[in-house]
Amino acid sequence: MKISTRLKLAQIICIILLAVMAAIFARTTQQMRQEIAKAAVSGEVLRGAAALRYLSLEYVLHHQSRTRAQWLQRHRSLQAVIAGDSDFAGQAELALMADIRERHQSLGSLFGELQGLQGEFARQPERRAILLELEARLSGLMINRAQSMMSDAEDLARLSRANMLSAQSKLVASGALLGGLVLVVVIGAMGLTLRSVSKPLSRLHQATEVVGAGSLDFVLDARADDEIGSLARSFDRMVDRLRQTTVSRDELIQANVALQTEVSERLAAERKVVAQLARMSLLHQITRSIGDRQDLPSIFQVVIRCLEDQLPIDFGAICMYDGSALEVSCVGLRSRPLAQTMAMGDGAHIGIDQNGLSRCVRGQLVYEPDVRAVDFPFPQRLAQAGMRSMVLAPLLAESTVFGVLIVARSASGDFSSTDCEFLRQLSEHVALAANQARLYGALQQAYDDLHQSQVQVTKQERLRALGQMASGIAHDINNAISPIGLYAESLLETEHGLSENGRSCLQVIERAIDDVASTVARMREFYRQREPQLTHSTVNVNLMIQHVVDLTRARWSDMPQQRGIVIEMRQDLAEDLPPILGVEGEIREALTNLIFNAVDAMPDGGAVTLRTRYAERMDDGSGPYVQVEVADSGTGMDEATQRRCLEPFFTTKGERGTGLGLATVYGMTERHSARIAIVSRLGQGTAVQMSFPVALVSDTGVPVTPSHVPGPGLRILIVDDDPTVLASLENILRLDGHHVTKADGGQAGIDLFGEAEAAGRGYEVVITDLGMPYVDGRKVAETVKRVAPAVAVILLTGWGQRLIPDSGDAPVHVDQVLSKPPKIRELRLALARCSGHLS
């Protein structure tokens, strides 16, 4: 019989025995489950009986309604448990269950009688002694019934446990019996198989060893017809063929040795080629990675990370060399804990050692197989951190070392010649990429500087063009508003019968004219920095704020209401606020711009708050100061907008904005030596705070302007190409009692002055405009001073006090300069000084 047949027969017998054992186990397991279920019911009955006994005793002692409810609940739950037989089959078990049911029912009846007896106490108090005796007997019976039921439950539980243990013993015994049978069958089958297999296998093993030792004379001569017999016959045929074809043993050994030597050499060459290819691939990968980067930190980080991941190394860093020491520029991510241990974090400085580092910064590749044997600070620092071998590769650019690549491993002599050559080539590529990055950075910086210069030049040209255009516009605007200002001031001074409303309106017109004139005068300040030309005076901030509110009422009240929007103007003004020193028109214009900006920032309405306060000290220690704040509840600004909001021409209003509002406010604060701060959050509104120094006591004195007409009866010649200005000046001066002659141009003024001098009726004062066609005010003044040097010349200019736009020429042949629109008090003061009535 074949071995495979014997094994299959043993397998079938084992399967049959296992099936029988499984059936027996299933039956005993089912019995075990039944016993466990009966034990669980017995436990429930025992717990219910014990609970009823305890609750009966507590109810007998205290008669509490809570105890009564608990007793009834427990009685019902126990009734549900013992209602059926619950798989109890033995006579003893069934008898105990019957006794438990009987006692349970009797106990329920006794508990009901005891409850009825409690009602009798209330209905028949005269029978209390009898009822108490009856209650004691019923209580005793209940306790006895509960105790008996509990005893039966305990007997039932003990019986269930005994049955469960018996079933368990049967299960274990049957399992042991069947296991023994299976074991006997398996052992018998294995014994038969081994006896028929082991001896032939041992014979075959012996034959293999003999043939393997070189002897080909051994013959098995097997006669069995099983698998081993077939194998033995095949072995004999193989030995016979080998006997016919094989060579001598010595020749075979020599050929084997030669073959092994050749294989070893080829494997070594193959490993070397593979290592070189891996290094070349890594070098190519690093070169491609750093070639895409233009900043040194990124290049260095890529190099160290690739070395840590793929070379690999235990510590890697790149240091920059400044000619005297090394500075750590980049440390690998895995090398950072070691770098902290060696105090070689980013930015750390390393002195140049006389051995390795000094040779490296001279351009040599340095390899130390065991740093413990090198008695210099830097190798010893690596040795203390657990490193044993080290390679230092210089980074050269144009024959100059600008950095060092440091790599180390924890094993001695762990860098091969291939590794050193790879690190040398890598350092050359890194040096080239780093040099390109440095050149790119320098080129980028130069480009940025050039771009910034172009932007500044473009902006300067735009501002210059604006200033040149503004200079011409300023002259025309000042000429246009001069009569308005003169007539408004004259009416306020001479017309005493004006109504309060009319006088108030004229005052608003006068302040508006001043603001327009101040705005026009400062338009050129955007393209050319100049020293302030206006005279500062004391300013009542709270009163000025009231004027600004009145001036802007149409913008924050009337115009929004037409669109159905309500903007509330709130004022939180500090009392007894000291005055500040400044130009009231400029500050008023700045507040007006801020209110307009606040209104524009609240398209759906909101509140504008004007707030003032006084403080003794500023943040920088200077002081005291007055702070003026304009706050709104509008859209607010993000950080980018806040950074640029003070720049000229920067606006977020699109075509509606000019970008000069906040720039004008900033220029005003600079001219007043004030501080400006902007607090804004997107969606939460904006607050602009301006802090002005308080006027000192010595600064409160203001030059007194004479209110009387200086030098009555002065002969005055007025020269201007604007007939409206001529008419207004003539009317004002005639009201002051002067003799006025007017000329409608520069040449006409020169002719009239020459005729008067020839006739002996010369003029005492000449008032001339600066900007006139053909013959301007400078030529008029020069001619007057050449003909009659004693005649006073007052120059009126719509370009402000600088005479000519975009020139730094000082006034020549001029005694006084007045800006348009002129004020009556300034005109009178100038005439008084020219006529000698005021020094």
XYZ file of N, CA and C in Angstrom, residues 219-439:
663
model
N 24.762 1.272 -3.903
C 23.520 0.910 -4.584
C 22.464 0.632 -3.524
N 21.263 1.204 -3.671
C 20.188 1.006 -2.699
C 19.494 -0.353 -2.924
N 19.186 -0.674 -4.163
C 18.537 -1.927 -4.512
C 17.231 -2.104 -3.747
N 16.349 -1.112 -3.827
C 15.057 -1.139 -3.126
C 14.052 -1.961 -3.918
N 13.165 -2.733 -3.175
C 12.182 -3.605 -3.814
C 10.746 -3.155 -3.535
N 10.554 -2.237 -2.607
C 9.192 -1.787 -2.287
C 8.602 -1.051 -3.485
N 7.229 -1.153 -3.577
C 6.551 -0.496 -4.698
C 5.861 0.816 -4.291
N 6.252 1.349 -3.167
C 5.659 2.637 -2.763
C 6.511 3.787 -3.292
N 6.227 5.003 -2.808
C 6.921 6.199 -3.306
C 8.416 6.156 -2.980
N 8.777 5.691 -1.792
C 10.187 5.664 -1.423
C 10.942 4.639 -2.275
N 10.288 3.516 -2.570
C 10.909 2.527 -3.454
C 11.170 3.116 -4.839
N 10.175 3.853 -5.368
C 10.364 4.506 -6.669
C 11.499 5.518 -6.619
N 11.592 6.267 -5.481
C 12.665 7.259 -5.328
C 14.027 6.570 -5.249
N 14.089 5.444 -4.554
C 15.370 4.718 -4.442
C 15.821 4.213 -5.799
N 14.895 3.693 -6.610
C 15.271 3.196 -7.932
C 15.753 4.343 -8.828
N 15.088 5.515 -8.703
C 15.544 6.682 -9.477
C 16.932 7.104 -9.034
N 17.194 7.009 -7.725
C 18.516 7.384 -7.197
C 19.597 6.459 -7.757
N 19.301 5.172 -7.812
C 20.279 4.223 -8.367
C 20.574 4.539 -9.828
N 19.554 4.868 -10.624
C 19.779 5.215 -12.027
C 20.618 6.496 -12.162
N 20.364 7.490 -11.270
C 21.138 8.732 -11.314
C 22.610 8.475 -10.983
N 22.863 7.626 -9.966
C 24.255 7.303 -9.604
C 24.950 6.598 -10.759
N 24.207 5.746 -11.433
C 24.805 5.038 -12.558
C 25.191 5.996 -13.666
N 24.316 6.977 -13.981
C 24.646 7.968 -15.022
C 25.821 8.842 -14.599
N 25.844 9.246 -13.293
C 26.977 10.033 -12.802
C 28.288 9.260 -12.888
N 28.208 7.956 -12.631
C 29.405 7.124 -12.691
C 29.981 7.110 -14.118
N 29.073 7.242 -15.082
C 29.514 7.198 -16.478
C 30.037 8.553 -16.981
N 29.577 9.663 -16.412
C 29.903 10.983 -16.972
C 30.769 11.861 -16.095
N 30.938 11.599 -14.822
C 31.606 12.526 -13.903
C 33.110 12.499 -14.081
N 33.770 13.632 -13.652
C 35.217 13.748 -13.669
C 35.741 13.422 -12.288
N 37.071 13.634 -12.102
C 37.652 13.317 -10.806
C 37.251 14.356 -9.781
N 37.351 13.966 -8.539
C 36.931 14.842 -7.437
C 37.828 16.061 -7.341
N 39.144 15.930 -7.507
C 40.067 17.064 -7.392
C 39.805 18.103 -8.466
N 39.549 17.614 -9.696
C 39.243 18.560 -10.768
C 37.964 19.330 -10.478
N 37.014 18.617 -9.908
C 35.745 19.277 -9.574
C 35.946 20.342 -8.504
N 36.791 20.043 -7.495
C 37.039 21.024 -6.429
C 37.733 22.254 -6.987
N 38.728 22.065 -7.862
C 39.444 23.203 -8.437
C 38.517 24.077 -9.290
N 37.697 23.424 -10.055
C 36.759 24.193 -10.888
C 35.772 24.980 -10.036
N 35.362 24.356 -8.933
C 34.426 25.028 -8.030
C 35.073 26.256 -7.383
N 36.342 26.104 -6.950
C 37.050 27.235 -6.327
C 37.206 28.378 -7.314
N 37.597 28.061 -8.543
C 37.773 29.102 -9.568
C 36.454 29.808 -9.856
N 35.402 29.003 -9.924
C 34.090 29.597 -10.177
C 33.665 30.527 -9.038
N 33.879 30.093 -7.788
C 33.527 30.937 -6.656
C 34.329 32.236 -6.641
N 35.615 32.159 -6.971
C 36.451 33.370 -7.027
C 35.923 34.346 -8.068
N 35.587 33.825 -9.245
C 35.064 34.687 -10.312
C 33.738 35.325 -9.911
N 32.888 34.515 -9.263
C 31.593 35.044 -8.823
C 31.787 36.157 -7.797
N 32.723 35.963 -6.865
C 32.981 36.980 -5.835
C 33.472 38.275 -6.459
N 34.392 38.152 -7.438
C 34.911 39.347 -8.090
C 33.799 40.083 -8.839
N 32.977 39.333 -9.537
C 31.886 39.970 -10.277
C 30.869 40.633 -9.338
N 30.584 39.967 -8.226
C 29.657 40.564 -7.263
C 30.215 41.849 -6.671
N 31.541 41.842 -6.348
C 32.153 43.051 -5.798
C 32.105 44.190 -6.813
N 32.428 43.849 -8.093
C 32.380 44.876 -9.133
C 30.955 45.391 -9.332
N 30.002 44.458 -9.258
C 28.605 44.863 -9.425
C 28.162 45.785 -8.281
N 28.538 45.431 -7.025
C 28.178 46.290 -5.895
C 28.795 47.678 -6.033
N 30.053 47.712 -6.513
C 30.705 49.007 -6.676
C 30.005 49.844 -7.738
N 29.633 49.193 -8.846
C 28.937 49.916 -9.912
C 27.572 50.408 -9.434
N 26.857 49.549 -8.689
C 25.533 49.942 -8.166
C 25.657 51.123 -7.208
N 26.712 51.075 -6.334
C 26.919 52.179 -5.400
C 27.219 53.476 -6.143
N 28.077 53.371 -7.203
C 28.388 54.566 -7.972
C 27.154 55.107 -8.691
N 26.342 54.206 -9.229
C 25.104 54.644 -9.881
C 24.164 55.311 -8.884
N 24.071 54.732 -7.666
C 23.210 55.332 -6.640
C 23.697 56.724 -6.265
N 25.045 56.879 -6.143
C 25.582 58.197 -5.806
C 25.340 59.189 -6.942
N 25.541 58.713 -8.187
C 25.295 59.602 -9.328
C 23.820 60.004 -9.405
N 22.941 59.047 -9.118
C 21.507 59.356 -9.126
C 21.157 60.362 -8.030
N 21.742 60.157 -6.836
C 21.495 61.094 -5.732
C 22.051 62.473 -6.066
N 23.261 62.514 -6.661
C 23.841 63.797 -7.047
C 22.973 64.493 -8.083
N 22.477 63.714 -9.059
C 21.594 64.287 -10.077
C 20.305 64.811 -9.451
N 19.739 64.050 -8.515
C 18.499 64.463 -7.860
C 18.705 65.758 -7.068
N 19.807 65.812 -6.296
C 20.065 67.019 -5.512
C 20.316 68.212 -6.431
N 21.078 67.984 -7.519
C 21.375 69.076 -8.450
C 20.113 69.632 -9.075
N 19.194 68.743 -9.475
C 17.919 69.211 -10.042
C 17.086 69.961 -9.018
N 17.097 69.467 -7.773
C 16.289 70.114 -6.724
C 16.800 71.509 -6.409
N 18.131 71.655 -6.270
C 18.653 72.974 -5.913
C 18.687 73.901 -7.117
N 18.643 73.324 -8.339
C 18.639 74.181 -9.522
C 17.359 74.962 -9.670
N 16.263 74.483 -9.066
C 14.973 75.170 -9.150
C 14.802 76.242 -8.083
N 15.787 76.413 -7.199
C 15.647 77.346 -6.084
C 16.627 78.497 -6.238
N 16.210 79.655 -5.725
C 17.021 80.851 -5.879
C 17.380 81.495 -4.555
N 17.131 80.818 -3.435
C 17.494 81.376 -2.136
C 18.367 80.370 -1.396
N 19.383 80.893 -0.694
C 20.358 80.034 -0.024
C 19.734 79.123 1.013
N 18.861 79.588 1.938
C 18.296 78.673 2.948
C 17.595 77.476 2.327
N 16.830 77.703 1.244
C 16.125 76.590 0.603
C 17.104 75.608 -0.028
N 18.160 76.111 -0.669
C 19.159 75.229 -1.287
C 19.835 74.382 -0.229
N 20.279 75.006 0.852
C 20.984 74.273 1.904
C 20.067 73.245 2.550
N 18.799 73.598 2.775
C 17.879 72.665 3.435
C 17.626 71.439 2.574
N 17.503 71.632 1.252
C 17.297 70.491 0.344
C 18.499 69.567 0.374
N 19.714 70.133 0.351
C 20.933 69.317 0.334
C 21.025 68.472 1.597
N 20.851 69.100 2.764
C 20.986 68.359 4.029
C 19.893 67.308 4.154
N 18.670 67.635 3.758
C 17.579 66.660 3.867
C 17.827 65.442 2.985
N 18.314 65.659 1.757
C 18.605 64.535 0.868
C 19.742 63.682 1.424
N 20.771 64.293 1.993
C 21.863 63.523 2.575
C 21.380 62.699 3.759
N 20.528 63.284 4.603
C 20.016 62.544 5.759
C 19.148 61.364 5.332
N 18.395 61.540 4.264
C 17.445 60.495 3.860
C 18.094 59.405 3.026
N 19.059 59.749 2.153
C 19.494 58.796 1.143
C 20.974 58.453 1.198
N 21.841 59.237 1.869
C 23.243 58.810 1.875
C 23.460 57.596 2.764
N 22.995 57.461 3.984
C 22.512 58.520 4.870
C 23.623 58.974 5.823
N 23.335 60.020 6.622
C 24.288 60.527 7.603
C 23.571 60.696 8.927
N 24.347 60.758 10.004
C 23.779 60.954 11.340
C 23.749 62.423 11.745
N 24.621 63.232 11.147
C 24.617 64.667 11.430
C 25.049 65.409 10.175
N 24.337 66.487 9.849
C 24.675 67.288 8.684
C 24.370 68.750 8.922
N 25.264 69.625 8.445
C 25.073 71.065 8.593
C 25.875 71.773 7.521
N 25.463 73.002 7.194
C 26.192 73.867 6.274
C 26.473 75.168 6.994
N 27.738 75.599 6.966
C 28.164 76.816 7.655
C 28.692 77.810 6.624
N 28.464 79.104 6.871
C 28.997 80.169 6.043
C 30.307 80.658 6.653
N 31.265 80.999 5.767
C 32.598 81.426 6.210
C 32.795 82.881 5.826
N 33.115 83.713 6.846
C 33.290 85.147 6.610
C 34.751 85.572 6.618
N 35.683 84.616 6.584
C 37.089 84.946 6.592
C 37.755 84.773 7.938
N 36.946 84.688 9.011
C 37.532 84.532 10.343
C 36.908 83.390 11.122
N 35.641 83.106 10.914
C 34.947 82.059 11.664
C 33.811 81.515 10.812
N 33.277 80.375 11.242
C 32.128 79.770 10.582
C 30.859 80.126 11.342
N 29.793 80.365 10.586
C 28.485 80.619 11.187
C 27.507 79.584 10.648
N 26.842 78.845 11.552
C 25.914 77.790 11.150
C 24.735 78.422 10.428
N 24.535 78.007 9.170
C 23.448 78.557 8.365
C 22.271 77.605 8.249
N 22.535 76.296 8.223
C 21.446 75.326 8.048
C 21.828 74.031 8.742
N 20.903 73.472 9.526
C 21.082 72.191 10.203
C 19.945 71.276 9.772
N 20.269 70.000 9.506
C 19.243 69.059 9.084
C 18.180 68.847 10.142
N 16.988 68.451 9.672
C 15.871 68.250 10.590
C 16.181 67.162 11.608
N 16.768 66.047 11.164
C 17.117 64.964 12.086
C 18.347 65.297 12.922
N 19.134 66.264 12.461
C 20.363 66.620 13.166
C 20.150 67.675 14.236
N 18.954 68.247 14.332
C 18.734 69.355 15.268
C 18.951 68.954 16.729
N 18.488 67.779 17.190
C 18.788 67.435 18.593
C 20.289 67.386 18.872
N 21.083 66.793 17.961
C 22.532 66.771 18.143
C 23.113 68.181 18.080
N 22.560 69.022 17.188
C 23.061 70.393 17.080
C 22.838 71.161 18.371
N 21.691 70.948 19.004
C 21.440 71.608 20.285
C 22.417 71.114 21.339
N 22.716 69.817 21.314
C 23.680 69.271 22.284
C 25.066 69.876 22.087
N 25.459 70.103 20.830
C 26.798 70.631 20.533
C 26.820 72.148 20.447
N 25.674 72.836 20.786
C 25.595 74.308 20.699
C 25.887 74.771 19.278
N 25.304 74.060 18.303
C 25.502 74.392 16.893
C 24.170 74.675 16.220
N 23.284 75.411 16.916
C 22.030 75.792 16.304
C 22.233 76.865 15.251
N 21.151 77.243 14.552
C 21.234 78.256 13.502
C 21.797 79.547 14.080
N 22.817 80.094 13.386
C 23.426 81.349 13.812
C 24.600 81.178 14.750
N 24.902 79.951 15.203
C 26.017 79.739 16.118
C 27.347 79.938 15.376
N 28.360 80.399 16.106
C 29.676 80.643 15.531
C 30.641 79.535 15.956
N 31.503 79.112 15.012
C 32.477 78.046 15.256
C 33.865 78.582 14.902
N 34.782 78.491 15.858
C 36.146 78.929 15.595
C 36.860 77.985 14.654
N 37.872 78.490 13.972
C 38.632 77.693 13.004
C 39.710 76.923 13.739
N 39.654 75.577 13.699
C 40.683 74.735 14.308
C 41.943 74.704 13.426
N 43.053 74.376 14.036
C 44.307 74.321 13.293
C 44.372 73.102 12.380
N 43.550 72.087 12.678
C 43.642 70.862 11.882
C 42.612 70.865 10.756
N 41.436 70.262 11.013
C 40.467 70.029 9.951
C 39.891 71.306 9.366
N 39.348 72.182 10.192
C 38.656 73.361 9.691
C 39.605 74.298 8.956
N 40.818 74.436 9.462
C 41.752 75.342 8.789
C 42.097 74.833 7.404
N 42.275 73.512 7.236
C 42.551 72.947 5.912
C 41.344 73.067 4.999
N 40.149 72.913 5.588
C 38.926 72.976 4.767
C 38.704 74.379 4.215
N 38.887 75.422 5.040
C 38.650 76.788 4.553
C 39.743 77.213 3.573
N 40.830 76.406 3.449
C 41.825 76.657 2.407
C 41.491 75.923 1.110
N 40.357 75.198 1.103
C 39.878 74.573 -0.131
C 40.101 73.089 -0.221
N 40.484 72.399 0.876
C 40.750 70.969 0.828
C 39.567 70.189 1.427
N 39.315 69.000 0.832
C 38.344 68.072 1.412
C 39.019 67.350 2.582
N 38.396 67.370 3.753
C 38.984 66.787 4.957
C 38.128 65.601 5.394
N 38.805 64.439 5.596
C 38.111 63.246 6.100
C 38.858 62.750 7.333
N 38.124 62.637 8.448
C 38.685 62.120 9.696
C 37.957 60.819 10.027
N 38.624 59.640 9.882
C 37.933 58.362 10.150
C 37.583 58.170 11.618
N 38.334 58.821 12.544
C 38.037 58.690 13.975
C 38.342 60.046 14.630
N 37.288 60.816 14.889
C 37.483 62.161 15.439
C 37.994 62.112 16.868
N 37.857 60.965 17.549
C 38.368 60.873 18.911
C 39.887 60.998 18.966
N 40.555 60.680 17.854
C 42.015 60.751 17.822
C 42.522 62.128 17.442
N 41.618 63.088 17.136
C 42.015 64.433 16.726
C 41.842 65.356 17.916
N 42.920 65.931 18.388
C 42.895 66.726 19.625
C 42.681 68.207 19.293
N 41.493 68.529 18.724
C 41.135 69.918 18.441
C 39.680 70.131 18.840
N 39.310 71.385 19.126
C 37.977 71.632 19.720
C 36.818 71.107 18.887
N 36.790 71.406 17.568
C 35.609 71.020 16.787
C 35.461 69.508 16.662
N 36.522 68.729 16.321
C 36.347 67.258 16.295
C 35.969 66.694 17.656
N 36.518 67.269 18.733
C 36.160 66.773 20.061
C 34.701 67.071 20.387
N 34.182 68.197 19.873
C 32.763 68.508 20.083
C 31.889 67.455 19.422
N 32.267 67.022 18.213
C 31.510 65.955 17.547
C 31.647 64.637 18.307
N 32.853 64.353 18.822
C 33.070 63.094 19.543
C 32.233 63.047 20.815
N 32.113 64.159 21.509
C 31.304 64.183 22.732
C 29.829 63.958 22.438
N 29.376 64.299 21.229
C 27.975 64.080 20.852
C 27.742 62.686 20.287
N 28.796 61.814 20.269
C 28.615 60.442 19.813
C 29.020 60.207 18.376
N 29.557 61.226 17.673
C 30.003 61.050 16.296
C 31.433 60.501 16.304
N 31.751 59.674 15.275
C 33.082 59.075 15.218
C 33.832 59.423 13.924
N 33.154 59.500 12.810
C 33.814 59.838 11.554
C 33.209 61.124 10.999
N 34.012 61.905 10.256
C 33.602 63.239 9.830
C 34.209 63.534 8.475
N 33.423 64.263 7.632
C 33.900 64.767 6.347
C 33.561 66.247 6.276
N 34.562 67.080 5.918
C 34.369 68.520 5.731
C 34.633 68.826 4.270
N 33.615 69.347 3.562
C 33.745 69.659 2.140
C 33.624 71.163 1.957
N 34.618 71.823 1.342
C 34.552 73.284 1.162
C 33.595 73.656 0.031
N 32.945 74.823 0.174
C 32.097 75.400 -0.868
C 32.868 76.573 -1.465
N 33.320 76.423 -2.726
C 34.157 77.419 -3.360
C 33.404 78.118 -4.473
N 33.594 79.409 -4.544
C 33.057 80.211 -5.647
C 34.168 81.151 -6.092
N 34.606 80.992 -7.354
C 35.690 81.807 -7.903
C 36.947 81.684 -7.044
N 37.284 80.419 -6.696
C 38.494 80.082 -5.926
C 38.468 80.637 -4.507
N 37.305 81.023 -4.014
C 37.178 81.559 -2.653
C 36.183 80.702 -1.880
N 36.597 80.241 -0.685
C 35.709 79.434 0.153
C 34.743 80.365 0.885
N 33.452 80.127 0.669
C 32.450 80.930 1.365
C 31.606 80.091 2.327
N 31.856 78.767 2.349
C 31.082 77.926 3.249
C 31.704 76.546 3.369
N 31.164 75.763 4.315
C 31.669 74.410 4.576
C 30.479 73.477 4.779
N 30.500 72.325 4.097
C 29.518 71.259 4.297
C 30.080 70.280 5.312
N 29.361 70.087 6.423
C 29.812 69.203 7.503
C 28.872 68.003 7.569
N 29.449 66.770 7.436
C 28.663 65.551 7.600
C 29.430 64.631 8.538
N 28.685 63.856 9.343
C 29.323 62.960 10.315
C 28.448 61.737 10.516
N 29.124 60.622 10.956
C 28.424 59.385 11.276
C 28.903 58.884 12.630
N 28.085 58.019 13.228
C 28.364 57.548 14.579
C 29.338 56.376 14.616
N 29.727 55.839 13.463
C 30.671 54.707 13.413
C 32.011 55.201 12.884
N 33.101 54.616 13.384
C 34.439 54.998 12.948
C 34.703 54.467 11.544
N 35.412 55.266 10.723
C 35.772 54.845 9.375
C 34.586 54.504 8.511
N 33.463 55.181 8.681
C 32.223 54.800 8.011
C 32.057 55.472 6.657
N 32.980 56.334 6.247
C 32.895 56.977 4.935
C 33.910 56.311 4.015
N 33.425 55.762 2.904
C 34.301 55.138 1.930
C 34.868 56.194 0.993
N 35.808 55.750 0.135
C 36.366 56.678 -0.854
C 35.283 57.152 -1.817
N 34.322 56.258 -2.106
C 33.206 56.665 -2.973
C 32.379 57.761 -2.319
N 32.114 57.625 -1.012
C 31.366 58.655 -0.296
C 32.107 59.987 -0.312
N 33.424 59.950 -0.089
C 34.199 61.194 -0.062
C 34.192 61.870 -1.434
N 34.356 61.053 -2.502
C 34.319 61.628 -3.840
C 32.943 62.217 -4.152
N 31.901 61.509 -3.713
C 30.546 62.019 -3.910
C 30.350 63.353 -3.185
N 30.820 63.459 -1.945
C 30.665 64.700 -1.180
C 31.479 65.833 -1.810
N 32.656 65.500 -2.389
C 33.433 66.536 -3.059
C 32.681 67.077 -4.272
N 32.123 66.180 -5.092
C 31.370 66.619 -6.263
C 30.111 67.389 -5.848
N 29.450 66.885 -4.787
C 28.245 67.572 -4.313
C 28.569 68.983 -3.842
N 29.689 69.157 -3.127
C 30.047 70.494 -2.643
C 30.275 71.455 -3.806
N 30.827 70.942 -4.925
C 31.014 71.812 -6.088
C 29.677 72.259 -6.667
N 28.728 71.310 -6.777
C 27.408 71.670 -7.300
C 26.691 72.637 -6.353
N 26.784 72.366 -5.052
C 26.126 73.248 -4.083
C 26.739 74.641 -4.122
N 28.062 74.703 -4.236
C 28.720 76.005 -4.302
C 28.269 76.778 -5.533
N 28.165 76.076 -6.672
C 27.712 76.744 -7.893
C 26.282 77.258 -7.745
N 25.382 76.411 -7.196
C 23.992 76.836 -7.014
C 23.887 77.985 -6.013
N 24.687 77.897 -4.920
C 24.642 78.959 -3.919
C 25.147 80.275 -4.497
N 26.216 80.205 -5.302
C 26.738 81.426 -5.913
C 25.718 82.026 -6.869
N 25.035 81.157 -7.638
C 23.982 81.658 -8.525
C 22.850 82.292 -7.732
N 22.510 81.670 -6.581
C 21.442 82.245 -5.749
C 21.848 83.603 -5.203
N 23.136 83.727 -4.793
C 23.595 85.018 -4.284
C 23.578 86.070 -5.388
N 24.014 85.676 -6.598
C 23.971 86.614 -7.717
C 22.531 86.989 -8.066
